[in-house]
């Protein structure tokens, strides 16, 4: 056996050994019928979806090598060489040889550990060199060739291997390659035997290519995408290229033979042949040109695909054809088929909590269907090409794809300035690395060039910008002038190497400045914006207001689609799994992740002892690792809904509205628009409103309803937008979005319950009148107020205690991920340690129907002046109602506070919740567009969102009243004189703030209730601009008032009670 040339691991001038040239991805078939059936991946409906492998297994020219392989884990080159030699000389005794699934990542099987780093390199910055202790995996399996393959050319295909790998067939070298997310094909015909054959693959964790793959994700290794064999005729079509215009299809073939005959057939979506042409192959090439009358054009909204069949050399090659064009308009518009399009996108990584970077196709399909159901039309493949089948699904379902080159060198900027010039350019401007840069875009472009969904080619991510990128752009433009080139790190909008001006996390001011400048002729595209980390993002509506306002704002891709995490266990009873290295019987890491007794949780960077790591910065998706939607995804869905409705006032006494069609190619008559006129508690009118409106246009309409002049509830019109027909991704009637608009109905003044009509109140003191404990006793309640602390210590109603701890005012919230920057300021001023200080508390008046107290407080932290000073006028009424009127002033320079409000703990059992406010999900001042104003019932347990990294959750913006009560209906009703913000959880802010994982949290039996004046918004400042001024809680002075009243829900009309407030009358004053 010839041992591998390990010098290739550190030699970027040798890109591969014996690898076939890049070509389009396809699978050849033996007949027209099987080729037609195999052209598409999704067959008819989501339920009937079949992955490419299943289709291809029906094909006699394809053989999958996925499945169980023998595996040996080695810690370095020496061990790898010894193990290889022992395997090939049958000296296998004593070698720990396990089984591993292919495709997979070996870290997910317990060999080595997953490591999450964002921009740091996991190895020293010393290109092209890598550490001597360089882990490796040896994969080995046997296979048999079908007898019918005798005399055929056999090709071995790897769709993704991380990172550098060497291939052996029957002990003979078959090739070597790199480029983790790129295909590698090897011709192995002469190395094969009839009958049984053996394939051995040696994969190293690091190589020179590691310096080009510094993406923000878990660093995982191994054969993580499909491996298969293709049998080809000795003479065959090697590559083909499809170009389209709005009425024509051009096809160019490249063959391995100089001469031959070929034909091309074109079928419509119902498999009816609409064109056929024959040609002679000369000098290894042939060309075909079709003019299509009245073609069905491809868009993300109407993803119509023709099927093209190439017949040559006793093979049939299928391909899907989407007829479309991509261009830039005269004012910088992004155009599909000559029409302006807004890109409503997300960034998508390959990530799975159980299989790592190996993403099963059914899982990918689930993701894409979920995106369609949430109005997403664009995907950036951050930061590498996804599996080829992914793009075929995007062609079929309808997505605009930014196909990104597997190239990132972010870590070169972090190693100092020893390079002699900007260190970030050590690779980007280095001619010794130019071929490696161009190789990556060549392999990606050639693989994906026939996919209609690919509308932009991206030169990579955060690899800075230099001459090597210009050369990459030249390659793309020399091959295809019909696709746009994207690269965010090219900061000069005038550069010819880019066609789109792309930015990350641009501020709203930047967007306005760019879009208003007539000198800029390229579309502005935010390849990353609205960092969706944890609770958030909270600025989506503000971005989309600008995207819709300016024609040259193309849209953007939210960062990012899915949380990256590893499903892990922490249970001392679990025995470590045996994961041995070559020559070592010791386990390599951790717990047996398959143990049913273990309680799983999602872990992030650092859990496995991986150093360096970037903690939970990878937990930043719109869906969790299991693809459950977050509130951020629900917010995005409604912000980018296909219909925008605006209030147009009153027309002939009827409510009038303007409907704007936010589709780019679909009339609104394709949707069913339902409406309701309602209050939070009742529906007065509902129906379906026919709306015909062309893409991008606005029409007006009215609803025949006479509004009352007054109501004690707010009136709203609600519109919802539904599909009329079944699609692959949604059933008929599926709701795509909604709008809720307030109607001009005056609210009646709340009824006043005069103190004169209230039962008598008995007030006693445990000490002096102005100190000790004040006790107020009425017909069915006894309250205790500690005058030395300025707070209630007991609220007893019908003999039931409703307080588990004294009330208090507080200013802190458990920081969200998007608070990560402002948190530094908060921590710097010890805000998390802020305590309430009582300056004074005086009894102002004791009356037979009420008692009033005035207390003055502050909230302050060690070594700092008080953040806020405030006074509260407390009133205890004979009805049992407690009134609080707060007047507060922030210290100048205190900055933005998280929140301010009253906090109280209710005893165990107070689990039920009913409120009138924004719901049913959590709502914040800048993240509430997926919520409606209404009356909602919930449990306190349901109010908690178990973020992987615990943080603030459960708030309800715009609350009018809220009730928390036990199973018998006994509890407290909170009413605002103005709207307030409210939450009820089984956790305090301190509980959430100190936990590192959701598993660390133990819910309290008590219910923690907050009645807040205001809470700062969510924003996206974890990796974006600062929270917008209008969403910051930094009011210099403020006042708010609320009441607290014990209730028994069985005999209390909460709605009526919510509109009744106590009032002191003269005869009792």
JSON list of C-alpha atoms in Angstrom, two decimals, residues 631-803:
[
{"chain": "A", "resi": 631, "resn": "UNK", "atom": "CA", "xyz": [-41.82, 34.20, 18.34]},
{"chain": "A", "resi": 632, "resn": "UNK", "atom": "CA", "xyz": [-39.25, 35.88, 16.11]},
{"chain": "A", "resi": 633, "resn": "UNK", "atom": "CA", "xyz": [-40.35, 33.75, 13.16]},
{"chain": "A", "resi": 634, "resn": "UNK", "atom": "CA", "xyz": [-44.00, 34.52, 13.87]},
{"chain": "A", "resi": 635, "resn": "UNK", "atom": "CA", "xyz": [-43.10, 38.21, 13.95]},
{"chain": "A", "resi": 636, "resn": "UNK", "atom": "CA", "xyz": [-41.26, 37.95, 10.63]},
{"chain": "A", "resi": 637, "resn": "UNK", "atom": "CA", "xyz": [-44.16, 36.08, 9.05]},
{"chain": "A", "resi": 638, "resn": "UNK", "atom": "CA", "xyz": [-46.61, 38.88, 9.75]},
{"chain": "A", "resi": 639, "resn": "UNK", "atom": "CA", "xyz": [-44.20, 41.71, 8.96]},
{"chain": "A", "resi": 640, "resn": "UNK", "atom": "CA", "xyz": [-43.59, 40.27, 5.47]},
{"chain": "A", "resi": 641, "resn": "UNK", "atom": "CA", "xyz": [-47.17, 39.07, 4.94]},
{"chain": "A", "resi": 642, "resn": "UNK", "atom": "CA", "xyz": [-48.42, 39.42, 1.35]},
{"chain": "A", "resi": 643, "resn": "UNK", "atom": "CA", "xyz": [-51.01, 42.06, 2.20]},
{"chain": "A", "resi": 644, "resn": "UNK", "atom": "CA", "xyz": [-50.58, 45.38, 3.98]},
{"chain": "A", "resi": 645, "resn": "UNK", "atom": "CA", "xyz": [-53.74, 47.09, 5.24]},
{"chain": "A", "resi": 646, "resn": "UNK", "atom": "CA", "xyz": [-53.95, 50.74, 6.24]},
{"chain": "A", "resi": 647, "resn": "UNK", "atom": "CA", "xyz": [-56.73, 52.73, 7.82]},
{"chain": "A", "resi": 648, "resn": "UNK", "atom": "CA", "xyz": [-58.32, 55.07, 5.25]},
{"chain": "A", "resi": 649, "resn": "UNK", "atom": "CA", "xyz": [-60.69, 56.74, 7.69]},
{"chain": "A", "resi": 650, "resn": "UNK", "atom": "CA", "xyz": [-64.45, 56.72, 7.22]},
{"chain": "A", "resi": 651, "resn": "UNK", "atom": "CA", "xyz": [-66.24, 56.76, 3.87]},
{"chain": "A", "resi": 652, "resn": "UNK", "atom": "CA", "xyz": [-69.99, 57.43, 3.85]},
{"chain": "A", "resi": 653, "resn": "UNK", "atom": "CA", "xyz": [-70.11, 56.43, 7.50]},
{"chain": "A", "resi": 654, "resn": "UNK", "atom": "CA", "xyz": [-68.33, 53.13, 6.86]},
{"chain": "A", "resi": 655, "resn": "UNK", "atom": "CA", "xyz": [-64.79, 52.10, 7.79]},
{"chain": "A", "resi": 656, "resn": "UNK", "atom": "CA", "xyz": [-62.47, 52.37, 4.77]},
{"chain": "A", "resi": 657, "resn": "UNK", "atom": "CA", "xyz": [-59.15, 50.68, 4.13]},
{"chain": "A", "resi": 658, "resn": "UNK", "atom": "CA", "xyz": [-56.26, 50.61, 1.69]},
{"chain": "A", "resi": 659, "resn": "UNK", "atom": "CA", "xyz": [-54.93, 47.20, 0.64]},
{"chain": "A", "resi": 660, "resn": "UNK", "atom": "CA", "xyz": [-51.40, 47.03, -0.74]},
{"chain": "A", "resi": 661, "resn": "UNK", "atom": "CA", "xyz": [-50.31, 43.87, -2.53]},
{"chain": "A", "resi": 662, "resn": "UNK", "atom": "CA", "xyz": [-46.83, 42.91, -1.31]},
{"chain": "A", "resi": 663, "resn": "UNK", "atom": "CA", "xyz": [-46.57, 40.02, -3.73]},
{"chain": "A", "resi": 664, "resn": "UNK", "atom": "CA", "xyz": [-44.29, 40.54, -6.72]},
{"chain": "A", "resi": 665, "resn": "UNK", "atom": "CA", "xyz": [-46.15, 38.35, -9.26]},
{"chain": "A", "resi": 666, "resn": "UNK", "atom": "CA", "xyz": [-49.50, 37.32, -7.73]},
{"chain": "A", "resi": 667, "resn": "UNK", "atom": "CA", "xyz": [-52.81, 39.18, -7.68]},
{"chain": "A", "resi": 668, "resn": "UNK", "atom": "CA", "xyz": [-54.60, 39.40, -4.34]},
{"chain": "A", "resi": 669, "resn": "UNK", "atom": "CA", "xyz": [-57.61, 37.72, -5.89]},
{"chain": "A", "resi": 670, "resn": "UNK", "atom": "CA", "xyz": [-55.62, 34.51, -5.40]},
{"chain": "A", "resi": 671, "resn": "UNK", "atom": "CA", "xyz": [-56.12, 34.95, -1.64]},
{"chain": "A", "resi": 672, "resn": "UNK", "atom": "CA", "xyz": [-59.22, 34.84, 0.51]},
{"chain": "A", "resi": 673, "resn": "UNK", "atom": "CA", "xyz": [-59.31, 37.95, 2.69]},
{"chain": "A", "resi": 674, "resn": "UNK", "atom": "CA", "xyz": [-61.48, 37.46, 5.76]},
{"chain": "A", "resi": 675, "resn": "UNK", "atom": "CA", "xyz": [-62.56, 40.24, 8.09]},
{"chain": "A", "resi": 676, "resn": "UNK", "atom": "CA", "xyz": [-64.06, 40.70, 11.53]},
{"chain": "A", "resi": 677, "resn": "UNK", "atom": "CA", "xyz": [-65.28, 43.81, 13.30]},
{"chain": "A", "resi": 678, "resn": "UNK", "atom": "CA", "xyz": [-64.90, 43.12, 16.97]},
{"chain": "A", "resi": 679, "resn": "UNK", "atom": "CA", "xyz": [-64.00, 44.15, 20.46]},
{"chain": "A", "resi": 680, "resn": "UNK", "atom": "CA", "xyz": [-61.70, 42.02, 22.60]},
{"chain": "A", "resi": 681, "resn": "UNK", "atom": "CA", "xyz": [-64.76, 40.18, 23.95]},
{"chain": "A", "resi": 682, "resn": "UNK", "atom": "CA", "xyz": [-67.20, 39.99, 21.01]},
{"chain": "A", "resi": 683, "resn": "UNK", "atom": "CA", "xyz": [-67.47, 39.76, 17.20]},
{"chain": "A", "resi": 684, "resn": "UNK", "atom": "CA", "xyz": [-70.09, 42.01, 15.57]},
{"chain": "A", "resi": 685, "resn": "UNK", "atom": "CA", "xyz": [-69.53, 41.36, 11.86]},
{"chain": "A", "resi": 686, "resn": "UNK", "atom": "CA", "xyz": [-67.46, 38.89, 9.86]},
{"chain": "A", "resi": 687, "resn": "UNK", "atom": "CA", "xyz": [-67.17, 37.76, 6.30]},
{"chain": "A", "resi": 688, "resn": "UNK", "atom": "CA", "xyz": [-64.98, 37.53, 3.19]},
{"chain": "A", "resi": 689, "resn": "UNK", "atom": "CA", "xyz": [-63.98, 40.65, 1.27]},
{"chain": "A", "resi": 690, "resn": "UNK", "atom": "CA", "xyz": [-63.16, 40.14, -2.42]},
{"chain": "A", "resi": 691, "resn": "UNK", "atom": "CA", "xyz": [-60.05, 42.15, -3.31]},
{"chain": "A", "resi": 692, "resn": "UNK", "atom": "CA", "xyz": [-58.51, 42.32, -6.75]},
{"chain": "A", "resi": 693, "resn": "UNK", "atom": "CA", "xyz": [-55.16, 44.06, -6.68]},
{"chain": "A", "resi": 694, "resn": "UNK", "atom": "CA", "xyz": [-52.15, 43.66, -8.97]},
{"chain": "A", "resi": 695, "resn": "UNK", "atom": "CA", "xyz": [-48.65, 43.06, -7.54]},
{"chain": "A", "resi": 696, "resn": "UNK", "atom": "CA", "xyz": [-47.25, 46.17, -5.91]},
{"chain": "A", "resi": 697, "resn": "UNK", "atom": "CA", "xyz": [-50.48, 48.11, -6.30]},
{"chain": "A", "resi": 698, "resn": "UNK", "atom": "CA", "xyz": [-52.90, 49.57, -3.74]},
{"chain": "A", "resi": 699, "resn": "UNK", "atom": "CA", "xyz": [-56.70, 49.50, -3.83]},
{"chain": "A", "resi": 700, "resn": "UNK", "atom": "CA", "xyz": [-59.35, 50.79, -1.41]},
{"chain": "A", "resi": 701, "resn": "UNK", "atom": "CA", "xyz": [-62.38, 49.12, 0.09]},
{"chain": "A", "resi": 702, "resn": "UNK", "atom": "CA", "xyz": [-65.05, 49.64, 2.74]},
{"chain": "A", "resi": 703, "resn": "UNK", "atom": "CA", "xyz": [-66.98, 47.48, 5.19]},
{"chain": "A", "resi": 704, "resn": "UNK", "atom": "CA", "xyz": [-70.71, 48.04, 5.59]},
{"chain": "A", "resi": 705, "resn": "UNK", "atom": "CA", "xyz": [-70.97, 48.53, 9.33]},
{"chain": "A", "resi": 706, "resn": "UNK", "atom": "CA", "xyz": [-72.28, 51.38, 11.43]},
{"chain": "A", "resi": 707, "resn": "UNK", "atom": "CA", "xyz": [-69.99, 52.04, 14.35]},
{"chain": "A", "resi": 708, "resn": "UNK", "atom": "CA", "xyz": [-71.32, 53.00, 17.77]},
{"chain": "A", "resi": 709, "resn": "UNK", "atom": "CA", "xyz": [-70.25, 56.39, 19.05]},
{"chain": "A", "resi": 710, "resn": "UNK", "atom": "CA", "xyz": [-69.19, 55.04, 22.44]},
{"chain": "A", "resi": 711, "resn": "UNK", "atom": "CA", "xyz": [-68.09, 51.71, 23.86]},
{"chain": "A", "resi": 712, "resn": "UNK", "atom": "CA", "xyz": [-66.41, 50.66, 27.07]},
{"chain": "A", "resi": 713, "resn": "UNK", "atom": "CA", "xyz": [-64.18, 48.40, 24.92]},
{"chain": "A", "resi": 714, "resn": "UNK", "atom": "CA", "xyz": [-61.97, 49.24, 21.97]},
{"chain": "A", "resi": 715, "resn": "UNK", "atom": "CA", "xyz": [-63.30, 48.34, 18.52]},
{"chain": "A", "resi": 716, "resn": "UNK", "atom": "CA", "xyz": [-61.05, 46.73, 15.92]},
{"chain": "A", "resi": 717, "resn": "UNK", "atom": "CA", "xyz": [-61.20, 45.52, 12.37]},
{"chain": "A", "resi": 718, "resn": "UNK", "atom": "CA", "xyz": [-59.21, 42.34, 11.83]},
{"chain": "A", "resi": 719, "resn": "UNK", "atom": "CA", "xyz": [-58.25, 41.10, 8.38]},
{"chain": "A", "resi": 720, "resn": "UNK", "atom": "CA", "xyz": [-56.66, 37.73, 7.78]},
{"chain": "A", "resi": 721, "resn": "UNK", "atom": "CA", "xyz": [-55.17, 36.47, 4.53]},
{"chain": "A", "resi": 722, "resn": "UNK", "atom": "CA", "xyz": [-55.69, 32.83, 3.52]},
{"chain": "A", "resi": 723, "resn": "UNK", "atom": "CA", "xyz": [-54.70, 30.52, 0.70]},
{"chain": "A", "resi": 724, "resn": "UNK", "atom": "CA", "xyz": [-57.56, 29.51, -1.61]},
{"chain": "A", "resi": 725, "resn": "UNK", "atom": "CA", "xyz": [-55.99, 26.31, -2.92]},
{"chain": "A", "resi": 726, "resn": "UNK", "atom": "CA", "xyz": [-53.97, 23.42, -1.58]},
{"chain": "A", "resi": 727, "resn": "UNK", "atom": "CA", "xyz": [-50.25, 23.68, -2.27]},
{"chain": "A", "resi": 728, "resn": "UNK", "atom": "CA", "xyz": [-47.29, 21.44, -1.50]},
{"chain": "A", "resi": 729, "resn": "UNK", "atom": "CA", "xyz": [-46.53, 23.63, 1.50]},
{"chain": "A", "resi": 730, "resn": "UNK", "atom": "CA", "xyz": [-49.97, 24.58, 2.83]},
{"chain": "A", "resi": 731, "resn": "UNK", "atom": "CA", "xyz": [-53.56, 23.44, 2.80]},
{"chain": "A", "resi": 732, "resn": "UNK", "atom": "CA", "xyz": [-56.38, 25.62, 1.47]},
{"chain": "A", "resi": 733, "resn": "UNK", "atom": "CA", "xyz": [-57.42, 28.14, 4.09]},
{"chain": "A", "resi": 734, "resn": "UNK", "atom": "CA", "xyz": [-53.97, 28.46, 5.65]},
{"chain": "A", "resi": 735, "resn": "UNK", "atom": "CA", "xyz": [-53.45, 31.90, 7.21]},
{"chain": "A", "resi": 736, "resn": "UNK", "atom": "CA", "xyz": [-50.52, 33.82, 5.72]},
{"chain": "A", "resi": 737, "resn": "UNK", "atom": "CA", "xyz": [-50.88, 36.88, 7.95]},
{"chain": "A", "resi": 738, "resn": "UNK", "atom": "CA", "xyz": [-53.28, 39.32, 9.52]},
{"chain": "A", "resi": 739, "resn": "UNK", "atom": "CA", "xyz": [-53.83, 42.98, 10.28]},
{"chain": "A", "resi": 740, "resn": "UNK", "atom": "CA", "xyz": [-55.63, 44.52, 13.25]},
{"chain": "A", "resi": 741, "resn": "UNK", "atom": "CA", "xyz": [-56.68, 48.17, 13.04]},
{"chain": "A", "resi": 742, "resn": "UNK", "atom": "CA", "xyz": [-58.32, 50.23, 15.75]},
{"chain": "A", "resi": 743, "resn": "UNK", "atom": "CA", "xyz": [-61.66, 51.81, 14.85]},
{"chain": "A", "resi": 744, "resn": "UNK", "atom": "CA", "xyz": [-62.65, 55.40, 15.79]},
{"chain": "A", "resi": 745, "resn": "UNK", "atom": "CA", "xyz": [-65.05, 54.49, 18.59]},
{"chain": "A", "resi": 746, "resn": "UNK", "atom": "CA", "xyz": [-64.78, 56.62, 21.71]},
{"chain": "A", "resi": 747, "resn": "UNK", "atom": "CA", "xyz": [-64.22, 54.70, 24.90]},
{"chain": "A", "resi": 748, "resn": "UNK", "atom": "CA", "xyz": [-66.53, 55.52, 27.76]},
{"chain": "A", "resi": 749, "resn": "UNK", "atom": "CA", "xyz": [-65.00, 56.83, 30.93]},
{"chain": "A", "resi": 750, "resn": "UNK", "atom": "CA", "xyz": [-64.55, 53.99, 33.44]},
{"chain": "A", "resi": 751, "resn": "UNK", "atom": "CA", "xyz": [-67.33, 53.69, 35.94]},
{"chain": "A", "resi": 752, "resn": "UNK", "atom": "CA", "xyz": [-66.51, 55.02, 39.37]},
{"chain": "A", "resi": 753, "resn": "UNK", "atom": "CA", "xyz": [-67.22, 53.05, 42.49]},
{"chain": "A", "resi": 754, "resn": "UNK", "atom": "CA", "xyz": [-67.62, 55.80, 45.08]},
{"chain": "A", "resi": 755, "resn": "UNK", "atom": "CA", "xyz": [-66.11, 55.30, 48.47]},
{"chain": "A", "resi": 756, "resn": "UNK", "atom": "CA", "xyz": [-69.44, 56.27, 49.97]},
{"chain": "A", "resi": 757, "resn": "UNK", "atom": "CA", "xyz": [-70.93, 53.00, 48.74]},
{"chain": "A", "resi": 758, "resn": "UNK", "atom": "CA", "xyz": [-68.04, 50.87, 49.95]},
{"chain": "A", "resi": 759, "resn": "UNK", "atom": "CA", "xyz": [-68.09, 48.71, 53.07]},
{"chain": "A", "resi": 760, "resn": "UNK", "atom": "CA", "xyz": [-66.35, 50.15, 56.12]},
{"chain": "A", "resi": 761, "resn": "UNK", "atom": "CA", "xyz": [-62.62, 49.76, 56.63]},
{"chain": "A", "resi": 762, "resn": "UNK", "atom": "CA", "xyz": [-60.91, 49.16, 59.96]},
{"chain": "A", "resi": 763, "resn": "UNK", "atom": "CA", "xyz": [-57.33, 50.42, 60.27]},
{"chain": "A", "resi": 764, "resn": "UNK", "atom": "CA", "xyz": [-54.99, 49.52, 63.11]},
{"chain": "A", "resi": 765, "resn": "UNK", "atom": "CA", "xyz": [-51.26, 49.96, 63.73]},
{"chain": "A", "resi": 766, "resn": "UNK", "atom": "CA", "xyz": [-48.80, 47.60, 65.42]},
{"chain": "A", "resi": 767, "resn": "UNK", "atom": "CA", "xyz": [-46.80, 50.57, 66.76]},
{"chain": "A", "resi": 768, "resn": "UNK", "atom": "CA", "xyz": [-46.76, 54.28, 66.24]},
{"chain": "A", "resi": 769, "resn": "UNK", "atom": "CA", "xyz": [-49.06, 55.66, 63.54]},
{"chain": "A", "resi": 770, "resn": "UNK", "atom": "CA", "xyz": [-46.16, 56.41, 61.19]},
{"chain": "A", "resi": 771, "resn": "UNK", "atom": "CA", "xyz": [-44.19, 53.21, 61.81]},
{"chain": "A", "resi": 772, "resn": "UNK", "atom": "CA", "xyz": [-44.65, 49.50, 62.29]},
{"chain": "A", "resi": 773, "resn": "UNK", "atom": "CA", "xyz": [-47.34, 47.60, 60.39]},
{"chain": "A", "resi": 774, "resn": "UNK", "atom": "CA", "xyz": [-50.58, 49.10, 59.22]},
{"chain": "A", "resi": 775, "resn": "UNK", "atom": "CA", "xyz": [-53.41, 46.57, 59.11]},
{"chain": "A", "resi": 776, "resn": "UNK", "atom": "CA", "xyz": [-56.50, 47.33, 57.01]},
{"chain": "A", "resi": 777, "resn": "UNK", "atom": "CA", "xyz": [-59.48, 45.01, 57.46]},
{"chain": "A", "resi": 778, "resn": "UNK", "atom": "CA", "xyz": [-62.67, 44.93, 55.44]},
{"chain": "A", "resi": 779, "resn": "UNK", "atom": "CA", "xyz": [-65.62, 42.58, 54.98]},
{"chain": "A", "resi": 780, "resn": "UNK", "atom": "CA", "xyz": [-63.64, 39.81, 53.27]},
{"chain": "A", "resi": 781, "resn": "UNK", "atom": "CA", "xyz": [-60.01, 40.90, 53.42]},
{"chain": "A", "resi": 782, "resn": "UNK", "atom": "CA", "xyz": [-57.13, 41.72, 55.73]},
{"chain": "A", "resi": 783, "resn": "UNK", "atom": "CA", "xyz": [-54.08, 43.60, 54.40]},
{"chain": "A", "resi": 784, "resn": "UNK", "atom": "CA", "xyz": [-50.78, 44.33, 56.12]},
{"chain": "A", "resi": 785, "resn": "UNK", "atom": "CA", "xyz": [-48.57, 47.19, 54.96]},
{"chain": "A", "resi": 786, "resn": "UNK", "atom": "CA", "xyz": [-45.09, 47.55, 56.53]},
{"chain": "A", "resi": 787, "resn": "UNK", "atom": "CA", "xyz": [-44.57, 51.29, 57.01]},
{"chain": "A", "resi": 788, "resn": "UNK", "atom": "CA", "xyz": [-40.85, 50.72, 57.63]},
{"chain": "A", "resi": 789, "resn": "UNK", "atom": "CA", "xyz": [-40.43, 49.00, 54.25]},
{"chain": "A", "resi": 790, "resn": "UNK", "atom": "CA", "xyz": [-43.08, 50.84, 52.28]},
{"chain": "A", "resi": 791, "resn": "UNK", "atom": "CA", "xyz": [-44.73, 47.68, 50.95]},
{"chain": "A", "resi": 792, "resn": "UNK", "atom": "CA", "xyz": [-47.50, 45.19, 51.44]},
{"chain": "A", "resi": 793, "resn": "UNK", "atom": "CA", "xyz": [-46.46, 42.06, 53.29]},
{"chain": "A", "resi": 794, "resn": "UNK", "atom": "CA", "xyz": [-49.83, 40.30, 53.29]},
{"chain": "A", "resi": 795, "resn": "UNK", "atom": "CA", "xyz": [-53.02, 40.33, 51.22]},
{"chain": "A", "resi": 796, "resn": "UNK", "atom": "CA", "xyz": [-55.57, 37.91, 52.66]},
{"chain": "A", "resi": 797, "resn": "UNK", "atom": "CA", "xyz": [-58.88, 37.45, 50.82]},
{"chain": "A", "resi": 798, "resn": "UNK", "atom": "CA", "xyz": [-61.63, 35.25, 52.27]},
{"chain": "A", "resi": 799, "resn": "UNK", "atom": "CA", "xyz": [-59.01, 33.70, 54.52]},
{"chain": "A", "resi": 800, "resn": "UNK", "atom": "CA", "xyz": [-56.62, 32.93, 51.64]},
{"chain": "A", "resi": 801, "resn": "UNK", "atom": "CA", "xyz": [-53.17, 34.53, 51.54]},
{"chain": "A", "resi": 802, "resn": "UNK", "atom": "CA", "xyz": [-52.45, 36.00, 48.09]},
{"chain": "A", "resi": 803, "resn": "UNK", "atom": "CA", "xyz": [-48.90, 37.23, 48.73]}
]
